[in-house]
Amino acid sequence: MEVINMYEKCLNMLYERGVGLSDIAQCVIYLQRHHHPEIQEEEIIEVIKNVLKKREVQHAIITGITLDKLAESNQLHDDVLHDILIKDESLYGIDEVLAYGICNLYGSIALTNFGYIDRDKPLIIKTLNEHSHMCHTFLDDIVGAIAAAAASRIAHNA
Amino acid sequence: MEVINMYEKCLNMLYERGVGLSDIAQCVIYLQRHHHPEIQEEEIIEVIKNVLKKREVQHAIITGITLDKLAESNQLHDDVLHDILIKDESLYGIDEVLAYGICNLYGSIALTNFGYIDRDKPLIIKTLNEHSHMCHTFLDDIVGAIAAAAASRIAHNA
Amino acid sequence: MEVINMYEKCLNMLYERGVGLSDIAQCVIYLQRHHHPEIQEEEIIEVIKNVLKKREVQHAIITGITLDKLAESNQLHDDVLHDILIKDESLYGIDEVLAYGICNLYGSIALTNFGYIDRDKPLIIKTLNEHSHMCHTFLDDIVGAIAAAAASRIAHNA
Amino acid sequence: MEVINMYEKCLNMLYERGVGLSDIAQCVIYLQRHHHPEIQEEEIIEVIKNVLKKREVQHAIITGITLDKLAESNQLHDDVLHDILIKDESLYGIDEVLAYGICNLYGSIALTNFGYIDRDKPLIIKTLNEHSHMCHTFLDDIVGAIAAAAASRIAHNA
């Protein structure tokens, strides 16, 4: 029951911040385009849903999005952290640390997939990075990590 | 300049939350009691200071303590995350993820040291855990990670 | 098919090196003694079997045990690595790196459990460490990691 | 003394397997081409040398290259592991686990750099992958990890 509620809460939080399951699925397709070009979005979305049912993934999502929102509304009560998050400073690193917390659960392929998508920043990850009025310092990495985790699961199941 | 200021900011944040360099040094002595019983607090404090000068360590400190303080003052604007942090739910895991972000920089000995001190909860870590009016969900793990990192550095330099 | 065969191969390799499922289960009981004292060995063994069915766990087992055996029979063809493995040098670290590869798949609780058991070295882990004619540099950490992973799974399922 | 000797041993092992400092430097330049296009090879080589002086990096190098050589000469005495290493099976994962052991010491930027270069496989990494008579299952990831670590150090120092 609690797990299901947390799952729905996370889906809602992602959606409210502009990320739908289909956006994440497109990232998975991007990651798998050379290896599994035949895979269908429907199938991928099932894998993504399973990633989102993991408790540690859920905790990363609510923690990261909460920090993004507090930065955006200037309610962190810490000027230094506020500036870092608003600017999405490339040397901050804690956003990636949270993302690795997700990827690690899916093994080494998830980690390399994340590194790749985090440098390339395709699709929704690019959109999130280009928002000028919103702070997505954590969210873009979380979305990349979920996509990388799903791609890893698909590779292992193939 | 920026690095030094961040360093001083972190020292102050730790101090305001009840953690002095000497408290962390006692944890390092605890971790090293069987291996380097002769090591002096003064020497350990120099090692701890060097850990605190690393940018990723500083970012973990200000992020974790900011979350603790926002939880404590009921300003996270997310009920679920608030409840998790106030209760220091053992399955939350993101506090350990941040701590591993610190330990990883110091290699595998730092990680095992952290696991050990996180289960044993000696000294200041115990004190932080027993506070009834404050939230130290992140801080206790951060202190454990800094101590584990310093102990690892001492082991490698011995 | 391949996965099942790899699973049986790993069970056999562990058994030939002196580690039975029941030995690992005792380590899990040790880790869980304060949290789930009521848990039965039978139930734990099912959890351990599931850990051993993960491909990355299997690869860590066959890689680590192969290195142990080659060191033992003086067939590494590298004197420096041979000496390190035979002495189980505490600063080697690669044995823990392989163990973390297992623990990471089970989240942060697995990592802290591993750190704890790796310092305490109870039961079969102690036995492996005390062998004078055999090299168990990798195996003791692998057993600790499997136990830590199983304990984490039990904590999350509780 | 021991550290210096290990450093020289690692340089020699890399060189004997076809990897010079300049090859790794080219990978660093590749990783930094958008961020620090002005950086000189000489300067990069100094950073790489410092990476190679870390004990855990040295241990990863000698362990990985030893496994590659034993696979190549059919002396692993384990058919399953031999087949995996000779084919460089993409789902093996332990080569990446060793690489992450290096990257983790240099923080989250090193990890994303590694993920990127591991997917792109430019320069010497491509050459190593295309060898038909040699086994470089571990070496290509180790070289990528050293380059990613050096690139991360350069980013933090900039």
XYZ file of C-alpha atoms in Angstrom:
632
model
C 0.000 0.000 0.000
C 2.656 2.531 1.078
C 4.850 1.510 -1.842
C 1.981 2.007 -4.309
C 1.182 5.419 -2.858
C 4.807 6.470 -3.050
C 4.837 5.220 -6.647
C 1.827 7.335 -7.564
C 3.239 10.315 -5.725
C 6.455 10.026 -7.736
C 4.581 9.721 -11.040
C 2.652 12.867 -10.113
C 5.748 14.788 -9.041
C 7.507 13.926 -12.317
C 4.413 14.904 -14.293
C 3.981 18.224 -12.473
C 7.622 19.039 -13.228
C 7.082 18.336 -16.917
C 8.197 14.720 -17.261
C 5.853 11.995 -18.505
C 6.572 8.289 -18.789
C 6.689 8.705 -22.553
C 9.455 11.333 -22.265
C 11.572 8.907 -20.272
C 10.748 6.113 -22.737
C 12.116 8.256 -25.589
C 15.414 8.534 -23.686
C 15.523 4.754 -23.311
C 14.913 4.332 -27.046
C 17.737 6.820 -27.666
C 20.092 4.798 -25.459
C 19.087 1.493 -27.077
C 18.901 2.675 -30.707
C 21.976 0.696 -31.805
C 21.292 -2.399 -29.696
C 17.538 -2.926 -29.643
C 16.032 -0.699 -32.372
C 12.944 -2.903 -32.511
C 11.822 -2.348 -28.925
C 8.352 -0.799 -28.485
C 7.503 2.182 -26.280
C 4.755 0.206 -24.553
C 7.225 -2.441 -23.451
C 9.720 0.191 -22.299
C 7.103 1.979 -20.219
C 6.471 -1.252 -18.287
C 10.189 -1.437 -17.492
C 10.252 2.233 -16.424
C 7.265 1.639 -14.143
C 9.164 -1.163 -12.444
C 12.146 1.137 -11.905
C 9.801 3.690 -10.330
C 8.461 1.052 -7.927
C 11.847 0.704 -6.192
C 11.855 2.456 -2.852
C 15.348 3.980 -3.229
C 14.390 5.364 -6.645
C 11.285 6.940 -5.146
C 13.310 8.512 -2.336
C 15.787 9.994 -4.821
C 12.921 11.461 -6.852
C 11.132 13.154 -3.950
C 14.384 14.444 -2.441
C 15.749 15.819 -5.710
C 12.507 17.420 -6.886
C 11.924 18.943 -3.428
C 15.367 20.570 -3.606
C 14.686 21.841 -7.140
C 11.363 23.354 -6.079
C 12.774 24.977 -2.942
C 15.609 26.504 -4.993
C 13.129 27.749 -7.581
C 10.945 29.440 -4.961
C 13.962 30.792 -3.052
C 13.084 28.850 0.087
C 16.276 26.922 0.760
C 17.362 29.471 3.401
C 20.976 28.987 2.303
C 22.346 31.478 -0.210
C 25.298 29.403 -1.335
C 23.242 26.277 -2.026
C 20.574 28.428 -3.690
C 23.104 29.952 -6.104
C 24.629 26.574 -6.934
C 21.254 24.983 -7.699
C 19.850 27.952 -9.644
C 22.980 28.061 -11.843
C 23.164 24.227 -12.074
C 26.904 24.557 -11.398
C 28.711 21.829 -13.269
C 31.009 21.010 -10.344
C 28.213 20.622 -7.781
C 28.096 16.852 -8.160
C 25.393 15.979 -5.618
C 22.788 15.750 -8.385
C 24.933 13.060 -10.022
C 25.499 11.371 -6.656
C 21.717 10.965 -6.289
C 21.499 9.739 -9.879
C 24.214 7.142 -9.205
C 22.190 5.997 -6.201
C 19.545 4.984 -8.759
C 21.922 3.580 -11.408
C 23.933 1.487 -8.957
C 20.812 -0.611 -8.306
C 20.864 -1.649 -11.965
C 24.535 -2.490 -12.350
C 27.439 -1.212 -14.371
C 25.572 -0.914 -17.678
C 23.199 1.563 -16.076
C 26.165 3.656 -14.922
C 27.765 3.871 -18.361
C 24.376 4.602 -19.942
C 23.901 7.437 -17.464
C 27.337 8.911 -18.171
C 26.557 8.858 -21.863
C 23.103 10.454 -21.658
C 24.309 13.006 -19.109
C 26.924 14.282 -21.570
C 24.706 14.124 -24.646
C 21.607 15.596 -22.987
C 19.057 14.538 -25.629
C 15.283 15.044 -25.718
C 13.498 15.836 -22.428
C 16.859 16.170 -20.657
C 17.741 18.987 -23.053
C 14.323 20.591 -22.536
C 14.737 20.496 -18.753
C 18.207 22.048 -19.031
C 16.958 24.923 -21.169
C 14.173 26.074 -18.868
C 14.983 29.612 -17.830
C 12.377 30.104 -15.093
C 12.589 26.706 -13.458
C 15.300 24.835 -11.586
C 15.855 21.276 -12.793
C 19.339 20.692 -11.395
C 18.321 17.385 -9.840
C 15.474 16.421 -12.149
C 17.489 16.191 -15.373
C 19.922 13.772 -13.735
C 17.114 11.774 -12.129
C 15.374 11.381 -15.499
C 18.681 10.349 -17.086
C 19.242 7.828 -14.303
C 15.760 6.315 -14.621
C 16.229 5.982 -18.389
C 19.702 4.480 -17.910
C 18.342 2.017 -15.348
C 15.512 0.950 -17.658
C 17.925 0.564 -20.596
C 20.169 -1.618 -18.450
C 17.256 -3.816 -17.415
C 16.285 -4.230 -21.082
C 19.861 -5.159 -22.017
C 20.026 -7.774 -19.246
C 16.625 -9.252 -20.184
C 17.316 -9.379 -23.931
C 39.278 31.965 -2.431
C 35.895 30.368 -3.124
C 37.174 27.034 -1.878
C 38.446 28.601 1.358
C 35.157 30.401 1.938
C 33.206 27.213 1.325
C 35.543 25.454 3.745
C 34.871 28.010 6.470
C 31.155 27.936 5.745
C 31.152 24.156 6.196
C 33.113 24.343 9.452
C 30.564 26.872 10.721
C 27.577 24.823 9.589
C 28.942 21.737 11.332
C 29.666 23.736 14.478
C 26.209 25.339 14.561
C 24.684 21.877 14.278
C 26.741 20.661 17.230
C 29.743 19.047 15.559
C 33.294 20.257 16.203
C 36.477 19.000 14.576
C 37.364 17.322 17.842
C 34.112 15.327 17.795
C 34.966 14.001 14.354
C 38.543 13.287 15.459
C 37.207 11.112 18.292
C 35.336 9.041 15.702
C 38.534 8.622 13.696
C 40.380 7.482 16.833
C 37.542 5.025 17.458
C 37.875 3.623 13.928
C 41.670 3.396 14.177
C 41.900 2.128 17.770
C 43.135 -1.348 16.776
C 45.379 -0.225 13.904
C 46.968 3.078 14.935
C 46.364 3.508 18.695
C 49.287 5.937 18.899
C 47.895 8.563 16.545
C 47.406 12.037 18.047
C 44.234 14.145 17.820
C 46.207 17.096 16.462
C 47.449 15.042 13.543
C 43.974 13.641 12.870
C 42.434 17.111 12.819
C 44.829 18.114 10.037
C 43.625 15.121 8.012
C 39.977 15.995 8.699
C 40.600 19.581 7.566
C 41.943 18.263 4.282
C 38.823 16.129 3.810
C 36.704 19.245 4.427
C 38.616 21.151 1.736
C 37.335 18.853 -1.030
C 34.609 20.521 -3.055
C 32.361 17.429 -3.256
C 32.580 16.961 0.507
C 31.567 20.582 1.022
C 28.611 20.204 -1.327
C 27.428 17.104 0.524
C 27.662 18.965 3.850
C 25.677 22.033 2.790
C 23.055 19.961 0.976
C 22.561 17.497 3.813
C 22.480 20.070 6.607
C 20.107 22.288 4.603
C 17.701 19.355 4.274
C 17.996 18.576 8.006
C 17.253 22.198 8.937
C 14.314 22.508 6.545
C 12.835 19.290 7.930
C 13.340 20.531 11.486
C 11.572 23.835 10.812
C 8.826 22.141 8.782
C 9.710 24.051 5.618
C 10.266 21.267 3.112
C 6.762 21.758 1.662
C 6.501 18.010 1.112
C 4.753 16.010 3.816
C 6.107 12.633 2.814
C 9.746 13.764 2.739
C 9.195 15.688 5.981
C 7.913 12.579 7.765
C 10.760 10.426 6.467
C 13.443 12.889 7.572
C 11.889 13.678 10.963
C 11.623 9.947 11.753
C 15.057 9.189 10.214
C 13.416 6.208 8.499
C 15.949 3.426 8.250
C 14.976 2.555 4.673
C 15.263 6.118 3.335
C 18.801 5.551 2.051
C 19.498 8.961 0.493
C 21.444 10.048 3.575
C 23.766 7.083 3.032
C 23.935 7.830 -0.703
C 25.304 11.302 0.117
C 27.700 9.791 2.645
C 28.976 7.332 0.020
C 29.567 10.304 -2.284
C 32.127 11.403 0.325
C 33.574 7.953 1.098
C 34.011 6.962 -2.553
C 36.579 9.765 -2.938
C 38.735 7.985 -0.356
C 38.540 4.443 -1.660
C 37.240 1.150 -0.432
C 38.646 1.395 3.096
C 36.606 4.538 3.647
C 33.473 2.663 2.584
C 33.994 -0.237 4.985
C 34.878 2.185 7.780
C 31.645 4.051 7.126
C 29.577 0.876 7.174
C 31.115 -0.061 10.491
C 30.651 3.314 12.212
C 27.138 3.670 10.780
C 26.087 0.442 12.485
C 27.950 1.062 15.735
C 26.971 4.717 16.076
C 29.580 5.714 18.691
C 30.276 9.102 20.283
C 28.960 12.229 18.508
C 27.060 10.034 16.020
C 25.112 8.562 18.938
C 24.520 12.040 20.383
C 23.189 13.300 17.063
C 20.877 10.306 16.779
C 19.426 10.828 20.228
C 18.411 14.467 19.780
C 14.663 14.636 20.195
C 14.055 18.211 19.023
C 16.452 18.324 16.106
C 16.676 16.472 12.791
C 20.099 15.004 12.072
C 19.102 12.440 9.434
C 21.808 13.599 7.041
C 24.321 15.013 9.530
C 25.024 11.783 11.413
C 25.898 10.012 8.156
C 27.954 12.969 6.922
C 29.978 12.989 10.150
C 30.470 9.235 9.874
C 31.595 9.620 6.266
C 34.084 12.403 7.075
C 35.536 10.294 9.902
C 35.687 7.213 7.654
C 37.394 9.228 4.910
C 39.984 10.611 7.349
C 40.628 7.142 8.796
C 41.160 5.784 5.292
C 43.625 8.554 4.481
C 45.550 7.768 7.679
C 45.639 4.053 6.816
C 46.957 4.779 3.315
C 49.604 7.198 4.624
C 50.790 4.952 7.460
C 19.320 -21.730 -19.433
C 22.674 -19.959 -19.358
C 21.659 -18.095 -16.200
C 20.662 -21.344 -14.475
C 23.911 -22.999 -15.440
C 25.918 -20.028 -14.200
C 23.916 -20.194 -10.967
C 24.784 -23.847 -10.446
C 28.385 -23.224 -11.368
C 28.580 -20.474 -8.738
C 26.988 -22.669 -6.067
C 29.559 -25.347 -6.866
C 32.491 -22.926 -6.839
C 31.433 -21.567 -3.455
C 30.980 -25.087 -2.107
C 34.366 -26.290 -3.396
C 35.984 -23.310 -1.686
C 34.316 -24.199 1.609
C 31.202 -22.031 1.594
C 27.707 -23.503 1.766
C 24.402 -21.641 1.582
C 23.955 -22.320 5.273
C 27.246 -20.573 6.088
C 26.079 -17.458 4.272
C 22.676 -17.708 5.974
C 24.392 -17.643 9.371
C 26.046 -14.347 8.369
C 22.655 -12.929 7.400
C 21.216 -13.989 10.767
C 24.200 -12.299 12.432
C 23.526 -9.063 10.532
C 19.797 -9.175 11.293
C 20.004 -10.357 14.917
C 18.785 -7.029 16.346
C 16.202 -6.277 13.656
C 14.636 -9.585 12.648
C 15.636 -12.168 15.276
C 12.655 -14.328 14.315
C 13.684 -14.957 10.718
C 14.218 -18.613 9.742
C 17.266 -20.027 7.945
C 15.050 -21.632 5.307
C 13.558 -18.279 4.376
C 16.984 -16.632 4.311
C 18.374 -19.298 2.003
C 15.654 -18.495 -0.531
C 16.737 -14.840 -0.457
C 20.411 -15.820 -0.852
C 19.535 -18.017 -3.829
C 17.882 -15.033 -5.491
C 21.011 -12.934 -4.922
C 23.066 -15.708 -6.546
C 20.800 -15.661 -9.605
C 21.868 -12.114 -10.534
C 24.279 -12.099 -13.443
C 26.611 -9.448 -11.999
C 26.821 -11.361 -8.712
C 27.737 -14.528 -10.607
C 30.448 -12.693 -12.555
C 31.939 -11.298 -9.350
C 31.988 -14.795 -7.826
C 33.726 -16.535 -10.730
C 36.218 -13.686 -11.199
C 37.118 -13.435 -7.528
C 37.394 -17.160 -6.889
C 39.448 -17.638 -10.073
C 41.922 -15.000 -8.819
C 42.057 -16.653 -5.381
C 42.759 -20.074 -6.919
C 45.411 -18.773 -9.323
C 47.169 -16.980 -6.431
C 46.986 -20.147 -4.331
C 48.550 -22.302 -7.045
C 51.128 -19.615 -7.928
C 49.806 -19.264 -11.478
C 49.099 -15.545 -11.719
C 52.396 -14.940 -13.543
C 52.735 -11.611 -11.752
C 54.846 -11.586 -8.593
C 53.520 -8.339 -7.185
C 49.860 -9.332 -7.528
C 50.692 -12.810 -6.202
C 52.272 -11.367 -3.045
C 49.388 -8.971 -2.458
C 46.747 -11.706 -2.782
C 48.641 -14.315 -0.745
C 49.131 -11.822 2.110
C 45.577 -10.425 1.723
C 47.129 -6.937 2.007
C 44.684 -4.673 3.761
C 45.293 -1.773 1.362
C 44.734 -3.813 -1.826
C 41.097 -2.718 -2.101
C 40.108 -4.517 -5.314
C 38.464 -7.317 -3.327
C 36.221 -4.704 -1.712
C 35.612 -3.056 -5.096
C 34.224 -6.370 -6.389
C 32.166 -6.761 -3.215
C 30.701 -3.283 -3.665
C 29.759 -4.266 -7.198
C 27.460 -6.822 -5.538
C 26.223 -4.598 -2.688
C 25.432 -1.612 -4.916
C 22.741 -3.701 -6.632
C 20.935 -3.930 -3.290
C 21.127 -0.307 -2.204
C 22.665 1.613 0.626
C 21.641 -0.764 3.414
C 23.623 -3.517 1.725
C 26.693 -1.279 1.667
C 26.549 -0.440 5.368
C 25.875 -4.089 6.216
C 28.947 -5.049 4.210
C 31.132 -2.466 5.935
C 30.001 -3.811 9.288
C 30.530 -7.499 8.553
C 33.845 -6.802 6.812
C 35.212 -5.222 10.000
C 33.688 -7.741 12.403
C 34.559 -10.823 10.341
C 32.213 -13.286 12.093
C 31.564 -16.981 11.383
C 32.556 -18.340 7.951
C 34.257 -15.027 7.101
C 36.564 -15.551 10.061
C 37.176 -19.169 9.058
C 38.104 -18.111 5.515
C 40.489 -15.464 6.853
C 42.274 -17.939 9.104
C 43.093 -20.509 6.437
C 46.849 -20.765 6.241
C 47.192 -22.890 3.087
C 44.492 -21.294 0.994
C 43.995 -17.838 -0.474
C 40.554 -16.342 0.218
C 41.353 -12.677 -0.423
C 38.357 -12.262 -2.699
C 36.089 -14.964 -1.309
C 35.715 -13.559 2.209
C 34.544 -10.223 0.787
C 32.264 -11.903 -1.737
C 30.600 -13.953 1.020
C 30.224 -10.801 3.130
C 28.695 -8.974 0.171
C 26.215 -11.768 -0.596
C 25.161 -11.842 3.070
C 24.876 -8.042 3.168
C 22.803 -8.045 -0.022
C 20.459 -10.720 1.350
C 20.096 -8.859 4.660
C 19.227 -5.674 2.766
C 16.591 -7.487 0.720
C 15.067 -8.872 3.929
C 15.010 -5.383 5.507
C 13.274 -3.912 2.444
C 10.719 -6.745 2.303
C 9.925 -6.695 6.029
C 59.655 3.592 -2.385
C 57.071 0.828 -2.814
C 54.631 3.313 -4.283
C 57.213 4.544 -6.817
C 58.061 1.006 -7.825
C 54.398 0.161 -8.242
C 54.015 3.320 -10.322
C 56.828 2.311 -12.652
C 55.519 -1.234 -12.847
C 52.114 0.095 -13.906
C 53.620 2.399 -16.542
C 55.527 -0.590 -17.927
C 52.490 -2.875 -17.891
C 50.428 -0.286 -19.762
C 53.249 0.250 -22.269
C 53.750 -3.491 -22.864
C 50.012 -3.793 -23.542
C 50.170 -1.000 -26.094
C 49.165 2.043 -24.070
C 51.457 5.059 -23.655
C 50.832 8.152 -21.557
C 50.309 10.086 -24.765
C 47.496 7.717 -25.816
C 45.694 8.373 -22.544
C 46.336 12.118 -22.898
C 44.607 12.078 -26.290
C 41.531 10.585 -24.606
C 41.599 13.365 -22.003
C 41.818 15.986 -24.771
C 38.847 14.267 -26.438
C 36.824 14.460 -23.215
C 37.761 18.109 -22.620
C 37.511 19.348 -26.209
C 34.414 21.480 -25.551
C 35.427 22.696 -22.093
C 39.185 23.236 -22.152
C 40.303 23.159 -25.814
C 43.443 25.115 -24.918
C 44.938 22.530 -22.544
C 48.365 21.189 -23.521
C 49.334 17.509 -23.679
C 52.336 18.121 -21.424
C 50.108 19.468 -18.687
C 47.640 16.607 -19.087
C 50.400 14.014 -18.817
C 51.363 15.441 -15.417
C 47.765 14.975 -14.264
C 47.682 11.418 -15.632
C 50.928 10.614 -13.795
C 49.312 11.746 -10.557
C 46.334 9.478 -11.190
C 48.747 6.588 -11.745
C 50.436 7.274 -8.393
C 47.273 6.375 -6.446
C 47.549 2.964 -4.867
C 43.998 1.847 -5.713
C 44.517 2.849 -9.344
C 47.704 0.795 -9.460
C 45.937 -2.219 -7.974
C 43.159 -1.978 -10.548
C 45.739 -1.825 -13.352
C 47.752 -4.853 -12.282
C 44.651 -6.907 -11.516
C 42.891 -6.070 -14.771
C 45.916 -6.521 -17.023
C 46.814 -9.807 -15.282
C 43.322 -11.118 -16.021
C 43.549 -9.961 -19.665
C 46.925 -11.696 -20.107
C 45.799 -14.928 -18.451
C 42.710 -15.005 -20.678
C 44.843 -14.357 -23.752
C 47.228 -17.196 -22.947
C 44.389 -19.521 -21.932
C 45.680 -19.864 -18.366
C 42.658 -18.853 -16.324
C 41.779 -22.517 -15.672
C 38.092 -21.605 -15.846
C 36.351 -22.104 -19.178
C 33.382 -19.893 -18.461
C 35.468 -16.915 -17.354
C 37.856 -17.526 -20.264
C 35.026 -17.368 -22.806
C 33.544 -14.226 -21.259
C 36.862 -12.377 -21.273
C 37.931 -13.506 -24.754
C 34.589 -12.375 -26.200
C 34.519 -9.197 -24.057
C 30.869 -10.016 -23.300
C 28.967 -6.776 -22.928
C 27.030 -7.995 -19.886
C 30.115 -9.141 -17.937
C 30.293 -5.887 -15.976
C 33.306 -6.620 -13.742
C 35.602 -4.658 -16.058
C 33.390 -1.621 -15.498
C 33.265 -2.334 -11.762
C 37.063 -2.086 -11.642
C 36.944 1.078 -13.751
C 34.424 2.621 -11.345
C 36.802 1.805 -8.508
C 39.183 4.252 -10.214
C 36.586 6.871 -11.198
C 34.931 6.988 -7.777
C 38.181 8.372 -6.326
C 37.764 11.404 -8.590
C 34.109 12.177 -7.988
C 30.962 12.272 -10.031
C 32.433 14.103 -13.025
C 34.884 11.255 -13.517
C 31.997 8.782 -13.549
C 30.021 10.635 -16.216
C 33.177 11.130 -18.278
C 33.807 7.398 -18.084
C 30.270 6.540 -19.153
C 30.630 8.825 -22.138
C 34.026 7.562 -23.309
C 33.019 3.942 -22.697
C 30.116 4.315 -25.126
C 31.988 6.386 -27.709
C 35.193 4.318 -27.618
C 37.472 6.850 -29.359
C 41.195 6.630 -30.147
C 43.295 4.081 -28.221
C 40.124 2.634 -26.654
C 38.882 1.805 -30.154
C 42.276 0.341 -31.087
C 42.286 -1.877 -27.996
C 38.766 -3.067 -28.770
C 39.639 -4.029 -32.326
C 42.622 -6.249 -31.523
C 41.805 -9.695 -32.757
C 44.686 -11.654 -31.188
C 44.776 -9.963 -27.812
C 42.350 -9.690 -24.903
C 41.804 -6.144 -23.652
C 38.526 -6.661 -21.808
C 39.813 -4.930 -18.686
C 42.436 -2.649 -20.252
C 40.082 -0.598 -22.436
C 37.934 0.245 -19.411
C 40.969 0.963 -17.251
C 42.352 3.372 -19.863
C 38.935 5.041 -20.132
C 38.769 5.345 -16.344
C 42.255 6.867 -16.067
C 41.388 9.392 -18.791
C 38.042 10.184 -17.122
C 39.764 10.626 -13.752
C 42.368 12.986 -15.245
C 39.677 14.985 -17.076
C 37.745 15.334 -13.817
C 40.851 16.577 -11.987
C 41.429 19.140 -14.740
C 37.794 20.325 -14.513
C 38.042 20.735 -10.732
C 41.358 22.596 -10.962
C 40.293 24.936 -13.782
